[in-house]
XYZ file of C-alpha atoms in Angstrom:
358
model
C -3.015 20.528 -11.111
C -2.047 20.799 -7.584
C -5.200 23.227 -7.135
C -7.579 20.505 -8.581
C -5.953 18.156 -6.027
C -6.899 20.504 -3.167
C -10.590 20.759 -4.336
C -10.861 17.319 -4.397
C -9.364 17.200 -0.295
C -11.882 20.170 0.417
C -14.711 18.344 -0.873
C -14.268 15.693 1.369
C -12.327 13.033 -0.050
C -10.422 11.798 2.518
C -10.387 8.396 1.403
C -8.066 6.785 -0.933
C -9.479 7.417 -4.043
C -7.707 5.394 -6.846
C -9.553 6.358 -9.434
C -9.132 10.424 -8.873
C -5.322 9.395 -7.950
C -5.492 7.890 -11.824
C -7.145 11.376 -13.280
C -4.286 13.102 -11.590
C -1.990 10.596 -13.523
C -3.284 11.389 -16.452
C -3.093 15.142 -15.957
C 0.894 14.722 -15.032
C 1.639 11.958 -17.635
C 1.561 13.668 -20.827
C 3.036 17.547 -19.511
C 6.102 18.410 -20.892
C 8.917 19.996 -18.667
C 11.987 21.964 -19.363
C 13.598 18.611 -17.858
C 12.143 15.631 -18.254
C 13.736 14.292 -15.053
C 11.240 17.701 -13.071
C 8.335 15.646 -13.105
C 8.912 13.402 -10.225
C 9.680 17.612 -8.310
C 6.263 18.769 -9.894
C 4.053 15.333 -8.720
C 5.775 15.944 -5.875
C 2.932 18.821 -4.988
C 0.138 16.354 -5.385
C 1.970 13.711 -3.905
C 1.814 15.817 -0.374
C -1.789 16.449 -0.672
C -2.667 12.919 -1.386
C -0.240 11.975 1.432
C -3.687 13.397 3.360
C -6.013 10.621 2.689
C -3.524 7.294 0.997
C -1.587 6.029 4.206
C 2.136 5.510 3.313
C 2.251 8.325 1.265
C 2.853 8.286 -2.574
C 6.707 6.294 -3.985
C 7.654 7.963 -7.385
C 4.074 9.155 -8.344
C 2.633 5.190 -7.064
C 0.492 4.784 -3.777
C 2.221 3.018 -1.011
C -0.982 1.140 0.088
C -1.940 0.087 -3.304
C 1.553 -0.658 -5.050
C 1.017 -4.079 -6.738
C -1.932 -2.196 -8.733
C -0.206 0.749 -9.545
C 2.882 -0.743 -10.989
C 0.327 -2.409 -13.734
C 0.649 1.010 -15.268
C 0.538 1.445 -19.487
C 0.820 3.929 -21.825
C -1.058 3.755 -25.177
C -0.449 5.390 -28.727
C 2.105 6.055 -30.692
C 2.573 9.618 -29.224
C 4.806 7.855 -25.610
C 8.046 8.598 -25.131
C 10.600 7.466 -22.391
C 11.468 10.761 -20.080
C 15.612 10.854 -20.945
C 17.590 11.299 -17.226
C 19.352 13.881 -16.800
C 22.760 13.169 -15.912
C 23.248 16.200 -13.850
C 19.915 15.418 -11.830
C 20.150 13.234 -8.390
C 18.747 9.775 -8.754
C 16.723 10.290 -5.947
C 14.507 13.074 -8.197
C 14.992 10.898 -11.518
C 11.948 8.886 -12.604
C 12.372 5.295 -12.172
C 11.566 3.264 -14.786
C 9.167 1.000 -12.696
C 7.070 4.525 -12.270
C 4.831 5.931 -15.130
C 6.710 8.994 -14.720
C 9.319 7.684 -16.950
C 7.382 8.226 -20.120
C 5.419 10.781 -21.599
C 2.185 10.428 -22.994
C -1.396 9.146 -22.775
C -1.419 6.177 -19.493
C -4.026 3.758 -20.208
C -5.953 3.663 -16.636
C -9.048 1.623 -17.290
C -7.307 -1.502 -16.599
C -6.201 -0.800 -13.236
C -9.071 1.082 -12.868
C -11.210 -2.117 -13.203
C -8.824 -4.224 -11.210
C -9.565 -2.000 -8.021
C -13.195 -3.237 -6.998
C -13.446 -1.478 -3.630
C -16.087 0.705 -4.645
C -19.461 -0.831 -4.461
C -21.944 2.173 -5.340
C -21.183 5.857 -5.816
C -23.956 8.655 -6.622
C -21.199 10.823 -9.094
C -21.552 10.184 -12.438
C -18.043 10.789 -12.386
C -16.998 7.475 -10.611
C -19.650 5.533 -12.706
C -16.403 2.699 -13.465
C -16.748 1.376 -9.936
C -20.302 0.577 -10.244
C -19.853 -1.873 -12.727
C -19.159 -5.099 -10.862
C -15.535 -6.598 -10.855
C -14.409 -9.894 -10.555
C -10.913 -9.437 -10.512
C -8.883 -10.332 -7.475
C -4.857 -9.156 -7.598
C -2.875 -10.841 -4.598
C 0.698 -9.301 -4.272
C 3.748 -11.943 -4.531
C 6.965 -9.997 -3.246
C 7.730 -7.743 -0.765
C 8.937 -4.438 -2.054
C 11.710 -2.474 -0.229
C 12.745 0.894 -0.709
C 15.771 2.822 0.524
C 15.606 5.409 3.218
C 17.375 7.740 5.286
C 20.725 5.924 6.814
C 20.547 3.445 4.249
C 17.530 1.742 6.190
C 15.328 -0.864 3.991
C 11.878 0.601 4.293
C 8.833 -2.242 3.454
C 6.550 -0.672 1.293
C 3.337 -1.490 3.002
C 1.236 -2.641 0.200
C -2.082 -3.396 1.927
C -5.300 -3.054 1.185
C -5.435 -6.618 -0.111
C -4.861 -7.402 4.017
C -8.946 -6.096 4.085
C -10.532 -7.848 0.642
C -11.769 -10.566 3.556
C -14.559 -8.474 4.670
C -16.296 -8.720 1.359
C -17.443 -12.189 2.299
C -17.098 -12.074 6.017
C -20.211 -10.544 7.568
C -19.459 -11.436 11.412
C -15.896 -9.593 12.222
C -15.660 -6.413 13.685
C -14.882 -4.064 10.760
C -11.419 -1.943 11.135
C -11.365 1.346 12.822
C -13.480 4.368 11.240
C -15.746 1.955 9.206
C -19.454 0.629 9.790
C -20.988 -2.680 8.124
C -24.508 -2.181 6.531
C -27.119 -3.141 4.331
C -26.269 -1.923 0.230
C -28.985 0.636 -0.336
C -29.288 -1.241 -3.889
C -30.746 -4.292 -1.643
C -34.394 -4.975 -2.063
C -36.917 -7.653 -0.299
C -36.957 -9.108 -3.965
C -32.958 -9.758 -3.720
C -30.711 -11.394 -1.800
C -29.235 -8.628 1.061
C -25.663 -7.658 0.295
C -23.524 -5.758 2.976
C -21.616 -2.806 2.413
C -19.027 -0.769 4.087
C -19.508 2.770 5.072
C -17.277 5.419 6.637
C -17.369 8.981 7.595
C -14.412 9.712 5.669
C -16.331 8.588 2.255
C -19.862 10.560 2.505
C -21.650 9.150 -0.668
C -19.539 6.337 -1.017
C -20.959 2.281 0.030
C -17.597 -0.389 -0.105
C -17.833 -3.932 -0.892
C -14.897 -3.859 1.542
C -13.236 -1.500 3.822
C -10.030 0.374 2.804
C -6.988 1.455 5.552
C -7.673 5.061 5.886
C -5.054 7.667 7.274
C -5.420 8.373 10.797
C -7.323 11.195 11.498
C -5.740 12.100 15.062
C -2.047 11.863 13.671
C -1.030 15.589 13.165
C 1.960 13.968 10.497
C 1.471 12.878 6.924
C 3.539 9.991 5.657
C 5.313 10.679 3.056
C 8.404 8.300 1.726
C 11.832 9.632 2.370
C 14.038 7.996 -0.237
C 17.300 8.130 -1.209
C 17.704 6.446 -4.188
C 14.524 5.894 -7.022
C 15.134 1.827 -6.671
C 13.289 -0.848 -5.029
C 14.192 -4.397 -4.034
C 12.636 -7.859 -3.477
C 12.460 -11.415 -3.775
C 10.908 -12.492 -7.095
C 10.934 -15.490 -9.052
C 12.223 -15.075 -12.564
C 11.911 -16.965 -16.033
C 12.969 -16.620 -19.621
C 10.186 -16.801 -21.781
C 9.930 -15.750 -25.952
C 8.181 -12.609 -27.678
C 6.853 -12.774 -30.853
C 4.798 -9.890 -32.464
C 0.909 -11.081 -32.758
C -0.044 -9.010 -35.572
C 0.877 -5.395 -37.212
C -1.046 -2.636 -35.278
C -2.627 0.164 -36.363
C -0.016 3.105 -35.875
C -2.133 4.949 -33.033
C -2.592 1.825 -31.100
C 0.203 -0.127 -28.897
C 1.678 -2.802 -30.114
C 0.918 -6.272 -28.672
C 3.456 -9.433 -28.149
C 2.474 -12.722 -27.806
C 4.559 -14.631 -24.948
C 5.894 -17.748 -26.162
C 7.165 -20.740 -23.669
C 10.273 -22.513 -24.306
C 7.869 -24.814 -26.547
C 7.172 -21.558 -28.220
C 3.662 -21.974 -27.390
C 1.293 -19.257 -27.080
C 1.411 -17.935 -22.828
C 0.135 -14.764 -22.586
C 0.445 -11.211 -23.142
C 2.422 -7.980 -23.251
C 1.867 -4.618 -24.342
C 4.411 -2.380 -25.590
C 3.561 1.572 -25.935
C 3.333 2.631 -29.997
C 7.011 4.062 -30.456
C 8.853 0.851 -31.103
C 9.586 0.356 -34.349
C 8.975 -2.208 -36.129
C 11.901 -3.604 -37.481
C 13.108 -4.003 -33.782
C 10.159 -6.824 -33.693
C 10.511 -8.693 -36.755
C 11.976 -12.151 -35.014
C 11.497 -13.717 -31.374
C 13.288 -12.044 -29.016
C 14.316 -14.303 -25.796
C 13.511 -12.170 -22.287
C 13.290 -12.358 -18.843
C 10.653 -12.044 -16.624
C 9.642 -11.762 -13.021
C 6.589 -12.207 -11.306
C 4.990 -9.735 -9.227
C 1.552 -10.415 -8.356
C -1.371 -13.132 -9.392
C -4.513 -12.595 -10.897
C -7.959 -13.704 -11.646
C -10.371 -12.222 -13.833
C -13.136 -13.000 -16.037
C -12.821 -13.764 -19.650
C -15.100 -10.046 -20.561
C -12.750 -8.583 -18.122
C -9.118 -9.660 -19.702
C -7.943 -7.516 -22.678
C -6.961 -9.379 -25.741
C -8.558 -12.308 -24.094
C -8.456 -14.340 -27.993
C -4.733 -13.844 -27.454
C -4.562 -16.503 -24.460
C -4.585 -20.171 -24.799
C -7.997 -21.668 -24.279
C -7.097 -24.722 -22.941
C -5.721 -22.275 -19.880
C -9.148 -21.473 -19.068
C -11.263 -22.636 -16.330
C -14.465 -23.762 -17.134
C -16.317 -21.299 -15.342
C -14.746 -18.872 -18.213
C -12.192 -17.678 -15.481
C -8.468 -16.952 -15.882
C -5.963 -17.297 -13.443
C -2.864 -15.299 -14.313
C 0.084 -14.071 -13.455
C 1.340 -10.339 -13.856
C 4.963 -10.009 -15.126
C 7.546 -7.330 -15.623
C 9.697 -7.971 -18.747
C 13.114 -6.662 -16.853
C 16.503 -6.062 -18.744
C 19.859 -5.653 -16.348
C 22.653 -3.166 -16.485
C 25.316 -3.043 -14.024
C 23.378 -5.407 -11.310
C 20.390 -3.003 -11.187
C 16.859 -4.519 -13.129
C 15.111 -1.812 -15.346
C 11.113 -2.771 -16.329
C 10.375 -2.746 -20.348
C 6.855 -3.666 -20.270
C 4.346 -5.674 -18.241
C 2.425 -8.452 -19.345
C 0.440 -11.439 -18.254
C 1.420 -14.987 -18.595
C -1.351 -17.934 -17.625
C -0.852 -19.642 -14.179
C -0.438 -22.727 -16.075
C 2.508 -21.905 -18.537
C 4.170 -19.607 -15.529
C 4.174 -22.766 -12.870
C 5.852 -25.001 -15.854
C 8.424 -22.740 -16.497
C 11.569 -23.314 -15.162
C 11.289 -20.913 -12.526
C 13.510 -19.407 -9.709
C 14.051 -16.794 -6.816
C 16.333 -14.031 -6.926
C 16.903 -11.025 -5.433
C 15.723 -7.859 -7.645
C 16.878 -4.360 -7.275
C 14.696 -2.607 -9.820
C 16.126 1.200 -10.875
């Protein structure tokens, strides 16, 4: 897969691409190894050639510059698996279980694939997903860490969000290596919409401008670390799970998330290899909350599975994203994400901790 990778530099992507960094998921996600623990060693390929055009380099198969939306990752079907560690294996080459290397199986992209709307208009049929228009707007919460050389805490520099301004701004200079303009879609008939064009993305118009690597710098970035976890600040609740309805066995299985009222806030999806039995009552959890997001009620999955009266008028949600995190030994590991509504999050009884996720 490495040699589709290199196609895709040679072409001339030398942008950040999420969705062909999503494809490559894919391609990795359901390949089985002679250890399971190998594929973090066999991403690591595509991970160097990526390093090319996503600044910060690629963190346990994730992008550095678009972390919040990559750790929204999901696997669907009954056919997932979790990756077993191998005990022998360093934790440094061990999938974490906050990366969607540690399962095997079909990842459900579209999601995330929706969520990033940088793409305005594209003439491949192939990237036909980021022509349809997005309303959704993720802004990250915490500040992830992860441990390099030395012991160091290395920010992971999460930051394309740092550019979304430009969308509505039409009067600031636009970052290095990128030119304002008018859409080509714009007509005298329509109201004139600008666009962001660069070099580095023949083709390609942006509703707003990207980071891009630096073209002059003779090094790639690639993260160092020394141990598969992460850190940060993040505020945590304890919330309820109860099983919405019996799924077909193909499809993943979906929880409702219950308040300490145990009334209906929000959703999370498990992959199709729990069983069953394991669901049968409420199950108290904890959760913390990594990002926020808005979205429009076509846009949310399950959307009949969120309380109405959470619902803005103007049919938008406001949301939070949420890892459902179990501890052993002081170290976090993620069981699912989900969504909770900004309304039943912010009643919760709610507070900040320090999270070291493995």
């Amino acid at each position: 897969m490495v040699g589709v990778t290199d196609v895709w530099l040679s072409q001339g992507h030398r942008w950040p691409n999420f969705y062909r960094y999503l494809k490559l998921c894919e391609s990795y996600s359901e390949r089985v190894f002679t250890s399971d623990s190998d594929v973090v060693i066999a991403f690591a390929g595509a991970a160097t050639l990526l390093a090319k055009s996503f600044p910060g380099g690629i963190l346990y198969g994730l992008p550095v510059i678009f972390f919040d939306i990559a750790l929204l990752w999901n696997y669907s079907g009954s056919a997932c698996a979790k990756r077993p560690w191998d005990a022998t294996s360093d934790e440094s080459n061990r999938p974490p279980s906050w990366s969607w290397m540690s399962w095997r199986g079909r990842l459900d992209t579209i999601n995330q694939a929706h969520v990033f709307e940088g793409m305005a208009c594209a003439d491949d049929p192939e990237e036909i997903v980021y022509n349809i228009p997005s309303t959704v707007v993720i802004t990250p919460l915490v500040q992830w860490y992860f441990t390099g050389v030395g012991g160091a805490q290395i920010a992971i520099a999460n930051e394309y969000h740092k550019y979304k301004h430009f969308a509505q701004d039409g009067e600031s200079a636009p970052p290095p290596g990128w030119i304002r303009a008018e859409s080509s879609s714009s007509s005298s008939d329509s109201e004139r919409e600008n666009v962001y064009i660069t070099p580095a993305a023949p083709r390609f118009e942006f509703r707003f401008p990207i980071p891009l690597v630096d073209s002059s710098c003779s090094e790639i970035t690639i993260p160092m670390p020394i141990s598969n976890r992460i850190t940060c600040q993040a505020e945590h609740a304890y919330f309820y799970l109860r099983q919405i309805k019996p799924i077909g066995h193909l499809e993943p299985i979906l929880l409702h998330i219950l308040d300490t009222m145990r009334e209906s806030s929000g959703v999370i999806r498990l992959p199709g290899d729990w069983h069953e039995s394991h669901l049968e009552t409420e199950m108290g959890v904890e959760l913390i909350a990594i990002s926020t997001e808005s979205r429009a009620k076509y846009e949310l999955y399950h959307d009949d599975y969120f309380p109405r009266e959470h619902r803005k008028p103007n049919g938008i949600w406001d949301l939070y994203n949420v890892l459902w995190i179990e501890w052993t030994d002081g170290v976090a590991y993620r069981k699912a994400v989900g969504q909770v509504t900004k309304a039943a999050w912010e009643a919760a009884d709610r507070e900040l901790i320090d999270v070291v996720l493995g």
